[in-house]
Amino acid sequence: MNVLLLGSGGREFTFAWKFKQSPLLTKLFIAPGNGGTDQFGLNLALNPEDFLEVKSAIIEHKIDLVVVGPEGPLVAGIKDQILADENLKSVLVLGPDKLAATLEGSKDFAKEFMVKYGIPTAAYKTFTAETLEQGYQFLDSLTAPYVLKADGLAAGKGVLILQDLIEAKKELNSMLTESKFGQASQTVVIEEFLEGVELSIFTLTDGENYVVLPEAKDYKRIHDGDKGLNTGGMGAVSPVPFAQGEFLEKVNEKIIKPTMAGIHAEGYDYSGFVFFGLINKGGEPYVIEYNVRMGDPETEVVLPRIDEDLLKLCADAAAGKLESRPLNLLSQTALTVMLVSGGYPESYEKGKEISGLETIKDGLLIHAGTKHENKQTLTSGGRVISCTAFGNSLEAAQKKAYQMASLISFQKKFYRKDIGNDLL
Ligand code: AMP
Ligand code: GLY
């Protein structure tokens, strides 16, 4: 089959790498892709959020299956548009429709869903500019730290965690009345702070049946020891040692099962991935957020551990004929270290030459923000390359990933030195 994969990051590189191994694949197109995805297929320079551009590519390249990597096109309704188009009747789309994607596109919508289906999550209330005063009163009733979340998509920046009540009120005002996060913060969810260790869990579903993917832990802050600004993610590990036994059983019974049953009961047109952002608070799992796509950089350690034909699983899910069953997994630990451009997640320079790529013989070198120009590979984003290594222990995988990280060079390269340390 001919496959169109939308997106351009390390996540999409990893999907492309895995799809390339499938006997079902005829031709792979990645749009827009990056400086590494072109080894698995043809990069198409188009905007994945522009339906007409996507439609032309589907027709020109006789695409059978569209796999949507990032949330943007899903929340914008790419699936609804493809399904509604007379000329695209035979095309399968892996991803939820616009309504189902609201589970990621609106925090308030997701919270209502969790409450309706009895899924453990932080206590919360939702406010708008009209109810600002009630928002202040709700903050008065809580204790620090205060968690304020822009309701809509804000590229991972819309969550503020504040120690000081006065500052929290100021920020609430700024979000609601000064459009601090634009449209996204016209509505704000204020919630109880949950203290604990984070964990990412994933399922792949056809709307009713589902398979559970390997779990992962992401490292979101820019500096070692979880200090500094939030980023898209600086590294990841899978499996996660504490995600087993009784805790995993609770995740399954209290979170995965009721969420998947809820998605089915709501009648959502949901094929694709459900990403559960969890917190383990004293041995009890709580949902922090849902995403309607795979995580990045979690994908860089999760997909390599799936010892199955991922394209077959994706096509089955998109066609509504996925079989609910345990997946075959590799028992090895996968650990990835993200190399980023100095300055990220604030301003940084692009267009720096990357060297040392050909020296990597072991492990998986995952392009994220790279591009090709005049036979050179250049940096083109904040997160540049993810070094994924495998080992029979976390220590072994960590050692190899850091060896890889040291062999790649570009000006102002930066990376965390402690990925996995907290799990050792
Ligand atoms: P979100 O975009 O909802 O995943 O939030 C971003 C990050 O903020 C999460 O990964 C957590 O580290 C943190 N966070 C969000 N909600 C809470 C909460 N209720 N308690 C503690 N930390 C939270
Ligand atoms: N790694 C977190 C995310 O993809 O949202």
JSON list of C-alpha atoms in Angstrom, two decimals, residues 215 237 239-244 394 423-424:
[
{"chain": "A", "resi": 215, "resn": "GLU", "atom": "CA", "xyz": [5.05, 2.66, 28.26]},
{"chain": "A", "resi": 237, "resn": "VAL", "atom": "CA", "xyz": [13.11, 5.65, 28.43]},
{"chain": "A", "resi": 239, "resn": "PRO", "atom": "CA", "xyz": [10.25, 0.27, 29.76]},
{"chain": "A", "resi": 240, "resn": "VAL", "atom": "CA", "xyz": [9.73, 2.25, 32.97]},
{"chain": "A", "resi": 241, "resn": "PRO", "atom": "CA", "xyz": [10.76, 0.14, 35.98]},
{"chain": "A", "resi": 242, "resn": "PHE", "atom": "CA", "xyz": [7.96, 1.29, 38.31]},
{"chain": "A", "resi": 243, "resn": "ALA", "atom": "CA", "xyz": [5.26, 0.63, 35.69]},
{"chain": "A", "resi": 244, "resn": "GLN", "atom": "CA", "xyz": [4.59, -2.97, 36.58]},
{"chain": "A", "resi": 394, "resn": "LEU", "atom": "CA", "xyz": [18.92, 0.59, 31.57]},
{"chain": "A", "resi": 423, "resn": "LEU", "atom": "CA", "xyz": [15.14, 5.22, 37.22]},
{"chain": "A", "resi": 424, "resn": "LEU", "atom": "CA", "xyz": [18.45, 3.47, 37.99]}
]
